[in-house]
Amino acid sequence: MSNKFSNMFPWPEDDFSQYGAVEQKAIGKIQQHVGKVMDRNWVSIPHVTHHDDIDITAIEQRRKDWNSANPEQKVSILPCLVKAAVEVLKQYPKFNCSLSADGSTVTQKSYYHMGIAVDVESGLLVPVVRDCDVKSVTEIAADINDMSTRAKTKGLPMSDMSGGCFTLSSLGHIGGTGFTPIINAPEVAILGVCKARQVVSLDAKGQVESRLMLPLSLSYDHRVINGADAARFMVAFSEALERVEFS
Ligand code: CAO
C-alpha cells in the first residue's frame, strides 16, 4: 500500500571513510527501541509546541523556605510542576485523554499518572508516578527519586513505564530556553522544562524588577488539542503552580 512516505528519497548512505577517520559503534537495544518509538510518534502525531515563560519567583521562595526547614525532605521544582500539571489536567480534561488508532474516539481518563523523562546512559526512560492527584509534593519527589535512581542503576520493568497520562521532560538542571518534546503516545501532550533564569522587567508601576522565569514548552497533538487550549493550559499552569502546597 502506498503511503505519504513511499515517494521519499532513500536514506543517504555514504562511505564516510573516504572523508576521514571514522569508527562504527553499535546502538544499544534500549536506545534502538526508544528511537523506534520516537520515530513512530514524530511521524504519526501532528505536533505543535507552545512556548511560554512563567514567573516562578514566589514558588521558588516557598520551595527554598521548605527545603531550609525540612532538610530531610528537600524537593526540586519538578514535583511542584507535576502537582500543578495534575490541577490543569483536571481543569482541561482534553489533555488527559488518548486518541484511538483510527482517530475516531478519545478515551477520557479520570486518574492522574504522570510520566517523568529520565536521562539514563542506555537511552531515555519514562517512569510513571501513579496517582499524583492524591500524593503530596514530597511523596511525588520521593517517587521520582526512587524511580530515576532505579532507572539509572538497574533499569525499570515495563509495568513502571506504562499507563501514563501526561509526561514532563525536564532539562532544567542543564539549560536551554525551549525545545520540542516528542509526545509519548498514546498521551496527547508533553511539557518540556528548561532552566529558570532571572529576567529584568518593569512592574505595573514602571519600576525595574528582577523575576525568576521558567521556560516551558508544551507539545500537543493537534488532532485533539488546539492552539487556544494550549495557551489556556499554560496560563492555568502558572496559576496552579502558585497554589501548590508543600507537605
Ligand atoms: N531551572 C533551574 N534549576 C533547576 C531546574 C530548572 N528548571 N530544574 C532543576 N534544577 C536544579 C535543581 O533544583 C537542582 O539544584 P540543587 O541541587 O541546587 O537543588 C539541580 O538542578 C539538579 O536537579 P535534578 O536533576 O537532581 O532534579 P530534577 O528533579 O530537576 O530532575 C530527573 C530529576 C531525574 C528528571 C533528571 O535528573 C533527568 O534525568 N532529566 C533529564 C530528562 C530528559 O533527558 N529529558 C529530555 C527528553 S527528550 O530527549
PDB file of N, CA, C and O in Angstrom, residues 86-161:
ATOM      1  N   VAL A  86      -1.218  18.273  37.302  1.00  0.00           N
ATOM      2  CA  VAL A  86      -2.422  17.496  37.661  1.00  0.00           C
ATOM      3  C   VAL A  86      -3.629  18.437  37.763  1.00  0.00           C
ATOM      4  O   VAL A  86      -4.716  18.140  37.244  1.00  0.00           O
ATOM      5  N   GLU A  87      -3.430  19.581  38.430  1.00  0.00           N
ATOM      6  CA  GLU A  87      -4.540  20.523  38.582  1.00  0.00           C
ATOM      7  C   GLU A  87      -5.053  20.995  37.222  1.00  0.00           C
ATOM      8  O   GLU A  87      -6.251  21.147  37.013  1.00  0.00           O
ATOM      9  N   VAL A  88      -4.123  21.212  36.277  1.00  0.00           N
ATOM     10  CA  VAL A  88      -4.555  21.710  34.963  1.00  0.00           C
ATOM     11  C   VAL A  88      -5.206  20.586  34.146  1.00  0.00           C
ATOM     12  O   VAL A  88      -6.136  20.834  33.376  1.00  0.00           O
ATOM     13  N   LEU A  89      -4.756  19.351  34.335  1.00  0.00           N
ATOM     14  CA  LEU A  89      -5.424  18.233  33.644  1.00  0.00           C
ATOM     15  C   LEU A  89      -6.875  18.123  34.118  1.00  0.00           C
ATOM     16  O   LEU A  89      -7.768  17.780  33.342  1.00  0.00           O
ATOM     17  N   LYS A  90      -7.080  18.408  35.409  1.00  0.00           N
ATOM     18  CA  LYS A  90      -8.464  18.369  35.934  1.00  0.00           C
ATOM     19  C   LYS A  90      -9.291  19.485  35.313  1.00  0.00           C
ATOM     20  O   LYS A  90     -10.452  19.293  34.972  1.00  0.00           O
ATOM     21  N   GLN A  91      -8.658  20.655  35.175  1.00  0.00           N
ATOM     22  CA  GLN A  91      -9.362  21.831  34.640  1.00  0.00           C
ATOM     23  C   GLN A  91      -9.615  21.685  33.141  1.00  0.00           C
ATOM     24  O   GLN A  91     -10.650  22.106  32.635  1.00  0.00           O
ATOM     25  N   TYR A  92      -8.653  21.102  32.441  1.00  0.00           N
ATOM     26  CA  TYR A  92      -8.769  20.930  30.983  1.00  0.00           C
ATOM     27  C   TYR A  92      -8.582  19.451  30.635  1.00  0.00           C
ATOM     28  O   TYR A  92      -7.492  19.019  30.209  1.00  0.00           O
ATOM     29  N   PRO A  93      -9.655  18.640  30.829  1.00  0.00           N
ATOM     30  CA  PRO A  93      -9.536  17.182  30.695  1.00  0.00           C
ATOM     31  C   PRO A  93      -9.105  16.712  29.298  1.00  0.00           C
ATOM     32  O   PRO A  93      -8.627  15.578  29.154  1.00  0.00           O
ATOM     33  N   LYS A  94      -9.236  17.588  28.289  1.00  0.00           N
ATOM     34  CA  LYS A  94      -8.783  17.221  26.940  1.00  0.00           C
ATOM     35  C   LYS A  94      -7.334  16.753  26.937  1.00  0.00           C
ATOM     36  O   LYS A  94      -6.920  15.993  26.075  1.00  0.00           O
ATOM     37  N   PHE A  95      -6.541  17.301  27.890  1.00  0.00           N
ATOM     38  CA  PHE A  95      -5.117  16.964  27.947  1.00  0.00           C
ATOM     39  C   PHE A  95      -4.890  15.619  28.627  1.00  0.00           C
ATOM     40  O   PHE A  95      -3.778  15.130  28.642  1.00  0.00           O
ATOM     41  N   ASN A  96      -5.976  15.056  29.209  1.00  0.00           N
ATOM     42  CA  ASN A  96      -5.846  13.764  29.898  1.00  0.00           C
ATOM     43  C   ASN A  96      -6.677  12.711  29.182  1.00  0.00           C
ATOM     44  O   ASN A  96      -7.532  12.065  29.771  1.00  0.00           O
ATOM     45  N   CYS A  97      -6.452  12.597  27.879  1.00  0.00           N
ATOM     46  CA  CYS A  97      -7.178  11.569  27.131  1.00  0.00           C
ATOM     47  C   CYS A  97      -6.237  10.917  26.129  1.00  0.00           C
ATOM     48  O   CYS A  97      -5.088  11.336  25.970  1.00  0.00           O
ATOM     49  N   SER A  98      -6.732   9.857  25.484  1.00  0.00           N
ATOM     50  CA  SER A  98      -5.958   9.180  24.438  1.00  0.00           C
ATOM     51  C   SER A  98      -6.841   8.989  23.222  1.00  0.00           C
ATOM     52  O   SER A  98      -8.034   8.681  23.346  1.00  0.00           O
ATOM     53  N   LEU A  99      -6.219   9.176  22.068  1.00  0.00           N
ATOM     54  CA  LEU A  99      -6.947   9.049  20.798  1.00  0.00           C
ATOM     55  C   LEU A  99      -6.844   7.606  20.309  1.00  0.00           C
ATOM     56  O   LEU A  99      -5.778   6.985  20.424  1.00  0.00           O
ATOM     57  N   SER A 100      -7.956   7.088  19.751  1.00  0.00           N
ATOM     58  CA  SER A 100      -7.905   5.715  19.210  1.00  0.00           C
ATOM     59  C   SER A 100      -7.026   5.709  17.956  1.00  0.00           C
ATOM     60  O   SER A 100      -6.809   6.755  17.327  1.00  0.00           O
ATOM     61  N   ALA A 101      -6.555   4.508  17.573  1.00  0.00           N
ATOM     62  CA  ALA A 101      -5.636   4.389  16.435  1.00  0.00           C
ATOM     63  C   ALA A 101      -6.260   4.935  15.154  1.00  0.00           C
ATOM     64  O   ALA A 101      -5.565   5.539  14.320  1.00  0.00           O
ATOM     65  N   ASP A 102      -7.592   4.770  14.986  1.00  0.00           N
ATOM     66  CA  ASP A 102      -8.230   5.263  13.759  1.00  0.00           C
ATOM     67  C   ASP A 102      -8.689   6.721  13.891  1.00  0.00           C
ATOM     68  O   ASP A 102      -9.298   7.276  12.972  1.00  0.00           O
ATOM     69  N   GLY A 103      -8.416   7.329  15.034  1.00  0.00           N
ATOM     70  CA  GLY A 103      -8.733   8.749  15.219  1.00  0.00           C
ATOM     71  C   GLY A 103     -10.211   9.039  15.387  1.00  0.00           C
ATOM     72  O   GLY A 103     -10.623  10.198  15.310  1.00  0.00           O
ATOM     73  N   SER A 104     -11.031   8.008  15.658  1.00  0.00           N
ATOM     74  CA  SER A 104     -12.478   8.263  15.708  1.00  0.00           C
ATOM     75  C   SER A 104     -13.008   8.478  17.125  1.00  0.00           C
ATOM     76  O   SER A 104     -14.109   9.002  17.298  1.00  0.00           O
ATOM     77  N   THR A 105     -12.257   8.047  18.149  1.00  0.00           N
ATOM     78  CA  THR A 105     -12.739   8.243  19.522  1.00  0.00           C
ATOM     79  C   THR A 105     -11.587   8.660  20.438  1.00  0.00           C
ATOM     80  O   THR A 105     -10.426   8.358  20.164  1.00  0.00           O
ATOM     81  N   VAL A 106     -11.971   9.317  21.526  1.00  0.00           N
ATOM     82  CA  VAL A 106     -10.980   9.579  22.576  1.00  0.00           C
ATOM     83  C   VAL A 106     -11.440   8.896  23.860  1.00  0.00           C
ATOM     84  O   VAL A 106     -12.641   8.781  24.107  1.00  0.00           O
ATOM     85  N   THR A 107     -10.476   8.438  24.625  1.00  0.00           N
ATOM     86  CA  THR A 107     -10.774   7.857  25.930  1.00  0.00           C
ATOM     87  C   THR A 107     -10.378   8.868  26.991  1.00  0.00           C
ATOM     88  O   THR A 107      -9.210   9.268  27.080  1.00  0.00           O
ATOM     89  N   GLN A 108     -11.380   9.324  27.739  1.00  0.00           N
ATOM     90  CA  GLN A 108     -11.123  10.304  28.798  1.00  0.00           C
ATOM     91  C   GLN A 108     -10.690   9.583  30.069  1.00  0.00           C
ATOM     92  O   GLN A 108     -11.335   8.612  30.474  1.00  0.00           O
ATOM     93  N   LYS A 109      -9.606  10.005  30.677  1.00  0.00           N
ATOM     94  CA  LYS A 109      -9.113   9.366  31.912  1.00  0.00           C
ATOM     95  C   LYS A 109      -9.466  10.206  33.131  1.00  0.00           C
ATOM     96  O   LYS A 109      -9.452  11.435  33.061  1.00  0.00           O
ATOM     97  N   SER A 110      -9.770   9.516  34.236  1.00  0.00           N
ATOM     98  CA  SER A 110     -10.059  10.225  35.495  1.00  0.00           C
ATOM     99  C   SER A 110      -9.029   9.844  36.544  1.00  0.00           C
ATOM    100  O   SER A 110      -9.297   9.895  37.741  1.00  0.00           O
ATOM    101  N   TYR A 111      -7.896   9.394  36.087  1.00  0.00           N
ATOM    102  CA  TYR A 111      -6.777   9.136  37.004  1.00  0.00           C
ATOM    103  C   TYR A 111      -5.612  10.000  36.525  1.00  0.00           C
ATOM    104  O   TYR A 111      -5.624  10.519  35.402  1.00  0.00           O
ATOM    105  N   TYR A 112      -4.612  10.147  37.399  1.00  0.00           N
ATOM    106  CA  TYR A 112      -3.541  11.111  37.119  1.00  0.00           C
ATOM    107  C   TYR A 112      -2.166  10.473  37.362  1.00  0.00           C
ATOM    108  O   TYR A 112      -1.564  10.636  38.419  1.00  0.00           O
ATOM    109  N   HIS A 113      -1.742   9.682  36.386  1.00  0.00           N
ATOM    110  CA  HIS A 113      -0.434   9.018  36.445  1.00  0.00           C
ATOM    111  C   HIS A 113       0.516   9.819  35.526  1.00  0.00           C
ATOM    112  O   HIS A 113       0.240   9.966  34.328  1.00  0.00           O
ATOM    113  N   MET A 114       1.597  10.318  36.106  1.00  0.00           N
ATOM    114  CA  MET A 114       2.432  11.264  35.366  1.00  0.00           C
ATOM    115  C   MET A 114       3.781  10.653  34.991  1.00  0.00           C
ATOM    116  O   MET A 114       4.504  10.122  35.854  1.00  0.00           O
ATOM    117  N   GLY A 115       4.126  10.748  33.708  1.00  0.00           N
ATOM    118  CA  GLY A 115       5.414  10.250  33.221  1.00  0.00           C
ATOM    119  C   GLY A 115       6.506  11.292  33.445  1.00  0.00           C
ATOM    120  O   GLY A 115       6.266  12.500  33.304  1.00  0.00           O
ATOM    121  N   ILE A 116       7.690  10.827  33.815  1.00  0.00           N
ATOM    122  CA  ILE A 116       8.842  11.722  34.011  1.00  0.00           C
ATOM    123  C   ILE A 116       9.988  11.200  33.145  1.00  0.00           C
ATOM    124  O   ILE A 116      10.455  10.066  33.357  1.00  0.00           O
ATOM    125  N   ALA A 117      10.411  12.010  32.166  1.00  0.00           N
ATOM    126  CA  ALA A 117      11.520  11.585  31.299  1.00  0.00           C
ATOM    127  C   ALA A 117      12.806  11.573  32.123  1.00  0.00           C
ATOM    128  O   ALA A 117      13.126  12.549  32.804  1.00  0.00           O
ATOM    129  N   VAL A 118      13.509  10.446  32.076  1.00  0.00           N
ATOM    130  CA  VAL A 118      14.763  10.302  32.827  1.00  0.00           C
ATOM    131  C   VAL A 118      15.880   9.917  31.860  1.00  0.00           C
ATOM    132  O   VAL A 118      15.765   8.936  31.113  1.00  0.00           O
ATOM    133  N   ASP A 119      16.924  10.713  31.914  1.00  0.00           N
ATOM    134  CA  ASP A 119      18.070  10.539  31.028  1.00  0.00           C
ATOM    135  C   ASP A 119      19.005   9.479  31.630  1.00  0.00           C
ATOM    136  O   ASP A 119      19.588   9.719  32.676  1.00  0.00           O
ATOM    137  N   VAL A 120      19.090   8.310  31.004  1.00  0.00           N
ATOM    138  CA  VAL A 120      19.995   7.262  31.509  1.00  0.00           C
ATOM    139  C   VAL A 120      21.039   6.965  30.432  1.00  0.00           C
ATOM    140  O   VAL A 120      20.833   7.306  29.258  1.00  0.00           O
ATOM    141  N   GLU A 121      22.115   6.308  30.836  1.00  0.00           N
ATOM    142  CA  GLU A 121      23.211   6.091  29.901  1.00  0.00           C
ATOM    143  C   GLU A 121      22.760   5.304  28.671  1.00  0.00           C
ATOM    144  O   GLU A 121      23.194   5.568  27.548  1.00  0.00           O
ATOM    145  N   SER A 122      21.855   4.335  28.908  1.00  0.00           N
ATOM    146  CA  SER A 122      21.447   3.463  27.793  1.00  0.00           C
ATOM    147  C   SER A 122      20.372   4.083  26.910  1.00  0.00           C
ATOM    148  O   SER A 122      19.994   3.512  25.893  1.00  0.00           O
ATOM    149  N   GLY A 123      19.837   5.237  27.285  1.00  0.00           N
ATOM    150  CA  GLY A 123      18.776   5.843  26.464  1.00  0.00           C
ATOM    151  C   GLY A 123      17.903   6.758  27.296  1.00  0.00           C
ATOM    152  O   GLY A 123      18.366   7.399  28.236  1.00  0.00           O
ATOM    153  N   LEU A 124      16.623   6.804  26.958  1.00  0.00           N
ATOM    154  CA  LEU A 124      15.693   7.684  27.672  1.00  0.00           C
ATOM    155  C   LEU A 124      14.560   6.809  28.215  1.00  0.00           C
ATOM    156  O   LEU A 124      13.914   6.089  27.448  1.00  0.00           O
ATOM    157  N   LEU A 125      14.338   6.848  29.518  1.00  0.00           N
ATOM    158  CA  LEU A 125      13.256   6.060  30.097  1.00  0.00           C
ATOM    159  C   LEU A 125      12.211   7.008  30.671  1.00  0.00           C
ATOM    160  O   LEU A 125      12.539   8.130  31.083  1.00  0.00           O
ATOM    161  N   VAL A 126      10.959   6.556  30.666  1.00  0.00           N
ATOM    162  CA  VAL A 126       9.885   7.412  31.195  1.00  0.00           C
ATOM    163  C   VAL A 126       9.094   6.649  32.266  1.00  0.00           C
ATOM    164  O   VAL A 126       8.043   6.067  31.982  1.00  0.00           O
ATOM    165  N   PRO A 127       9.617   6.641  33.509  1.00  0.00           N
ATOM    166  CA  PRO A 127       8.841   6.015  34.589  1.00  0.00           C
ATOM    167  C   PRO A 127       7.573   6.817  34.859  1.00  0.00           C
ATOM    168  O   PRO A 127       7.530   8.025  34.616  1.00  0.00           O
ATOM    169  N   VAL A 128       6.563   6.112  35.360  1.00  0.00           N
ATOM    170  CA  VAL A 128       5.264   6.749  35.608  1.00  0.00           C
ATOM    171  C   VAL A 128       5.004   6.794  37.118  1.00  0.00           C
ATOM    172  O   VAL A 128       5.035   5.751  37.788  1.00  0.00           O
ATOM    173  N   VAL A 129       4.772   7.997  37.618  1.00  0.00           N
ATOM    174  CA  VAL A 129       4.411   8.157  39.031  1.00  0.00           C
ATOM    175  C   VAL A 129       2.884   8.125  39.116  1.00  0.00           C
ATOM    176  O   VAL A 129       2.204   8.958  38.513  1.00  0.00           O
ATOM    177  N   ARG A 130       2.371   7.143  39.836  1.00  0.00           N
ATOM    178  CA  ARG A 130       0.912   6.940  39.839  1.00  0.00           C
ATOM    179  C   ARG A 130       0.187   7.823  40.858  1.00  0.00           C
ATOM    180  O   ARG A 130       0.776   8.217  41.867  1.00  0.00           O
ATOM    181  N   ASP A 131      -1.068   8.096  40.542  1.00  0.00           N
ATOM    182  CA  ASP A 131      -1.996   8.785  41.454  1.00  0.00           C
ATOM    183  C   ASP A 131      -1.417  10.071  42.050  1.00  0.00           C
ATOM    184  O   ASP A 131      -1.445  10.274  43.267  1.00  0.00           O
ATOM    185  N   CYS A 132      -0.906  10.920  41.177  1.00  0.00           N
ATOM    186  CA  CYS A 132      -0.290  12.171  41.647  1.00  0.00           C
ATOM    187  C   CYS A 132      -1.325  13.134  42.213  1.00  0.00           C
ATOM    188  O   CYS A 132      -0.972  14.092  42.907  1.00  0.00           O
ATOM    189  N   ASP A 133      -2.598  12.903  41.934  1.00  0.00           N
ATOM    190  CA  ASP A 133      -3.642  13.777  42.489  1.00  0.00           C
ATOM    191  C   ASP A 133      -3.772  13.598  43.998  1.00  0.00           C
ATOM    192  O   ASP A 133      -4.119  14.541  44.696  1.00  0.00           O
ATOM    193  N   VAL A 134      -3.473  12.391  44.500  1.00  0.00           N
ATOM    194  CA  VAL A 134      -3.643  12.168  45.939  1.00  0.00           C
ATOM    195  C   VAL A 134      -2.300  12.161  46.678  1.00  0.00           C
ATOM    196  O   VAL A 134      -2.262  11.960  47.880  1.00  0.00           O
ATOM    197  N   LYS A 135      -1.218  12.378  45.955  1.00  0.00           N
ATOM    198  CA  LYS A 135       0.100  12.386  46.602  1.00  0.00           C
ATOM    199  C   LYS A 135       0.539  13.822  46.879  1.00  0.00           C
ATOM    200  O   LYS A 135       0.223  14.736  46.113  1.00  0.00           O
ATOM    201  N   SER A 136       1.299  13.971  47.963  1.00  0.00           N
ATOM    202  CA  SER A 136       1.847  15.295  48.289  1.00  0.00           C
ATOM    203  C   SER A 136       3.086  15.545  47.421  1.00  0.00           C
ATOM    204  O   SER A 136       3.615  14.618  46.795  1.00  0.00           O
ATOM    205  N   VAL A 137       3.547  16.794  47.439  1.00  0.00           N
ATOM    206  CA  VAL A 137       4.762  17.146  46.683  1.00  0.00           C
ATOM    207  C   VAL A 137       5.938  16.270  47.135  1.00  0.00           C
ATOM    208  O   VAL A 137       6.706  15.759  46.318  1.00  0.00           O
ATOM    209  N   THR A 138       6.064  16.066  48.456  1.00  0.00           N
ATOM    210  CA  THR A 138       7.209  15.271  48.941  1.00  0.00           C
ATOM    211  C   THR A 138       7.057  13.799  48.560  1.00  0.00           C
ATOM    212  O   THR A 138       8.060  13.131  48.290  1.00  0.00           O
ATOM    213  N   GLU A 139       5.833  13.303  48.524  1.00  0.00           N
ATOM    214  CA  GLU A 139       5.638  11.899  48.095  1.00  0.00           C
ATOM    215  C   GLU A 139       5.986  11.757  46.609  1.00  0.00           C
ATOM    216  O   GLU A 139       6.610  10.771  46.199  1.00  0.00           O
ATOM    217  N   ILE A 140       5.584  12.745  45.814  1.00  0.00           N
ATOM    218  CA  ILE A 140       5.915  12.693  44.377  1.00  0.00           C
ATOM    219  C   ILE A 140       7.432  12.790  44.197  1.00  0.00           C
ATOM    220  O   ILE A 140       8.036  12.055  43.418  1.00  0.00           O
ATOM    221  N   ALA A 141       8.075  13.686  44.991  1.00  0.00           N
ATOM    222  CA  ALA A 141       9.534  13.827  44.917  1.00  0.00           C
ATOM    223  C   ALA A 141      10.210  12.503  45.265  1.00  0.00           C
ATOM    224  O   ALA A 141      11.166  12.083  44.593  1.00  0.00           O
ATOM    225  N   ALA A 142       9.706  11.833  46.301  1.00  0.00           N
ATOM    226  CA  ALA A 142      10.307  10.556  46.718  1.00  0.00           C
ATOM    227  C   ALA A 142      10.148   9.514  45.608  1.00  0.00           C
ATOM    228  O   ALA A 142      11.077   8.750  45.312  1.00  0.00           O
ATOM    229  N   ASP A 143       8.962   9.486  44.976  1.00  0.00           N
ATOM    230  CA  ASP A 143       8.726   8.522  43.877  1.00  0.00           C
ATOM    231  C   ASP A 143       9.660   8.811  42.702  1.00  0.00           C
ATOM    232  O   ASP A 143      10.215   7.890  42.094  1.00  0.00           O
ATOM    233  N   ILE A 144       9.824  10.114  42.367  1.00  0.00           N
ATOM    234  CA  ILE A 144      10.706  10.463  41.240  1.00  0.00           C
ATOM    235  C   ILE A 144      12.144  10.042  41.571  1.00  0.00           C
ATOM    236  O   ILE A 144      12.836   9.439  40.741  1.00  0.00           O
ATOM    237  N   ASN A 145      12.562  10.328  42.806  1.00  0.00           N
ATOM    238  CA  ASN A 145      13.934   9.954  43.204  1.00  0.00           C
ATOM    239  C   ASN A 145      14.132   8.456  43.110  1.00  0.00           C
ATOM    240  O   ASN A 145      15.126   7.970  42.565  1.00  0.00           O
ATOM    241  N   ASP A 146      13.159   7.714  43.656  1.00  0.00           N
ATOM    242  CA  ASP A 146      13.263   6.248  43.662  1.00  0.00           C
ATOM    243  C   ASP A 146      13.321   5.707  42.230  1.00  0.00           C
ATOM    244  O   ASP A 146      14.212   4.925  41.878  1.00  0.00           O
ATOM    245  N   MET A 147      12.370   6.169  41.391  1.00  0.00           N
ATOM    246  CA  MET A 147      12.293   5.621  40.028  1.00  0.00           C
ATOM    247  C   MET A 147      13.480   6.053  39.177  1.00  0.00           C
ATOM    248  O   MET A 147      13.992   5.262  38.390  1.00  0.00           O
ATOM    249  N   SER A 148      13.914   7.310  39.321  1.00  0.00           N
ATOM    250  CA  SER A 148      15.040   7.748  38.483  1.00  0.00           C
ATOM    251  C   SER A 148      16.327   7.065  38.930  1.00  0.00           C
ATOM    252  O   SER A 148      17.166   6.709  38.108  1.00  0.00           O
ATOM    253  N   THR A 149      16.467   6.795  40.239  1.00  0.00           N
ATOM    254  CA  THR A 149      17.662   6.065  40.711  1.00  0.00           C
ATOM    255  C   THR A 149      17.648   4.646  40.152  1.00  0.00           C
ATOM    256  O   THR A 149      18.658   4.154  39.631  1.00  0.00           O
ATOM    257  N   ARG A 150      16.479   3.985  40.248  1.00  0.00           N
ATOM    258  CA  ARG A 150      16.397   2.614  39.701  1.00  0.00           C
ATOM    259  C   ARG A 150      16.621   2.618  38.199  1.00  0.00           C
ATOM    260  O   ARG A 150      17.290   1.735  37.655  1.00  0.00           O
ATOM    261  N   ALA A 151      16.053   3.640  37.513  1.00  0.00           N
ATOM    262  CA  ALA A 151      16.218   3.720  36.043  1.00  0.00           C
ATOM    263  C   ALA A 151      17.698   3.842  35.691  1.00  0.00           C
ATOM    264  O   ALA A 151      18.172   3.235  34.730  1.00  0.00           O
ATOM    265  N   LYS A 152      18.434   4.622  36.507  1.00  0.00           N
ATOM    266  CA  LYS A 152      19.843   4.883  36.190  1.00  0.00           C
ATOM    267  C   LYS A 152      20.746   3.737  36.615  1.00  0.00           C
ATOM    268  O   LYS A 152      21.848   3.590  36.085  1.00  0.00           O
ATOM    269  N   THR A 153      20.298   2.907  37.574  1.00  0.00           N
ATOM    270  CA  THR A 153      21.173   1.833  38.068  1.00  0.00           C
ATOM    271  C   THR A 153      20.803   0.489  37.443  1.00  0.00           C
ATOM    272  O   THR A 153      21.543  -0.051  36.625  1.00  0.00           O
ATOM    273  N   LYS A 154      19.612  -0.038  37.754  1.00  0.00           N
ATOM    274  CA  LYS A 154      19.300  -1.377  37.246  1.00  0.00           C
ATOM    275  C   LYS A 154      18.222  -1.411  36.171  1.00  0.00           C
ATOM    276  O   LYS A 154      17.829  -2.480  35.708  1.00  0.00           O
ATOM    277  N   GLY A 155      17.698  -0.263  35.769  1.00  0.00           N
ATOM    278  CA  GLY A 155      16.640  -0.270  34.761  1.00  0.00           C
ATOM    279  C   GLY A 155      15.274  -0.436  35.409  1.00  0.00           C
ATOM    280  O   GLY A 155      15.175  -0.618  36.618  1.00  0.00           O
ATOM    281  N   LEU A 156      14.217  -0.361  34.597  1.00  0.00           N
ATOM    282  CA  LEU A 156      12.854  -0.426  35.128  1.00  0.00           C
ATOM    283  C   LEU A 156      12.040  -1.451  34.366  1.00  0.00           C
ATOM    284  O   LEU A 156      12.206  -1.604  33.151  1.00  0.00           O
ATOM    285  N   PRO A 157      11.125  -2.166  35.067  1.00  0.00           N
ATOM    286  CA  PRO A 157      10.216  -3.058  34.342  1.00  0.00           C
ATOM    287  C   PRO A 157       9.199  -2.231  33.553  1.00  0.00           C
ATOM    288  O   PRO A 157       8.909  -1.083  33.924  1.00  0.00           O
ATOM    289  N   MET A 158       8.625  -2.825  32.507  1.00  0.00           N
ATOM    290  CA  MET A 158       7.620  -2.117  31.687  1.00  0.00           C
ATOM    291  C   MET A 158       6.450  -1.620  32.548  1.00  0.00           C
ATOM    292  O   MET A 158       5.871  -0.577  32.283  1.00  0.00           O
ATOM    293  N   SER A 159       6.137  -2.402  33.608  1.00  0.00           N
ATOM    294  CA  SER A 159       4.990  -2.019  34.452  1.00  0.00           C
ATOM    295  C   SER A 159       5.211  -0.645  35.106  1.00  0.00           C
ATOM    296  O   SER A 159       4.247   0.049  35.432  1.00  0.00           O
ATOM    297  N   ASP A 160       6.482  -0.250  35.296  1.00  0.00           N
ATOM    298  CA  ASP A 160       6.768   1.073  35.881  1.00  0.00           C
ATOM    299  C   ASP A 160       6.746   2.174  34.831  1.00  0.00           C
ATOM    300  O   ASP A 160       6.919   3.351  35.156  1.00  0.00           O
ATOM    301  N   MET A 161       6.615   1.771  33.542  1.00  0.00           N
ATOM    302  CA  MET A 161       6.690   2.794  32.488  1.00  0.00           C
ATOM    303  C   MET A 161       5.411   2.822  31.647  1.00  0.00           C
ATOM    304  O   MET A 161       5.409   3.386  30.555  1.00  0.00           O
TER     305      MET A 161
END
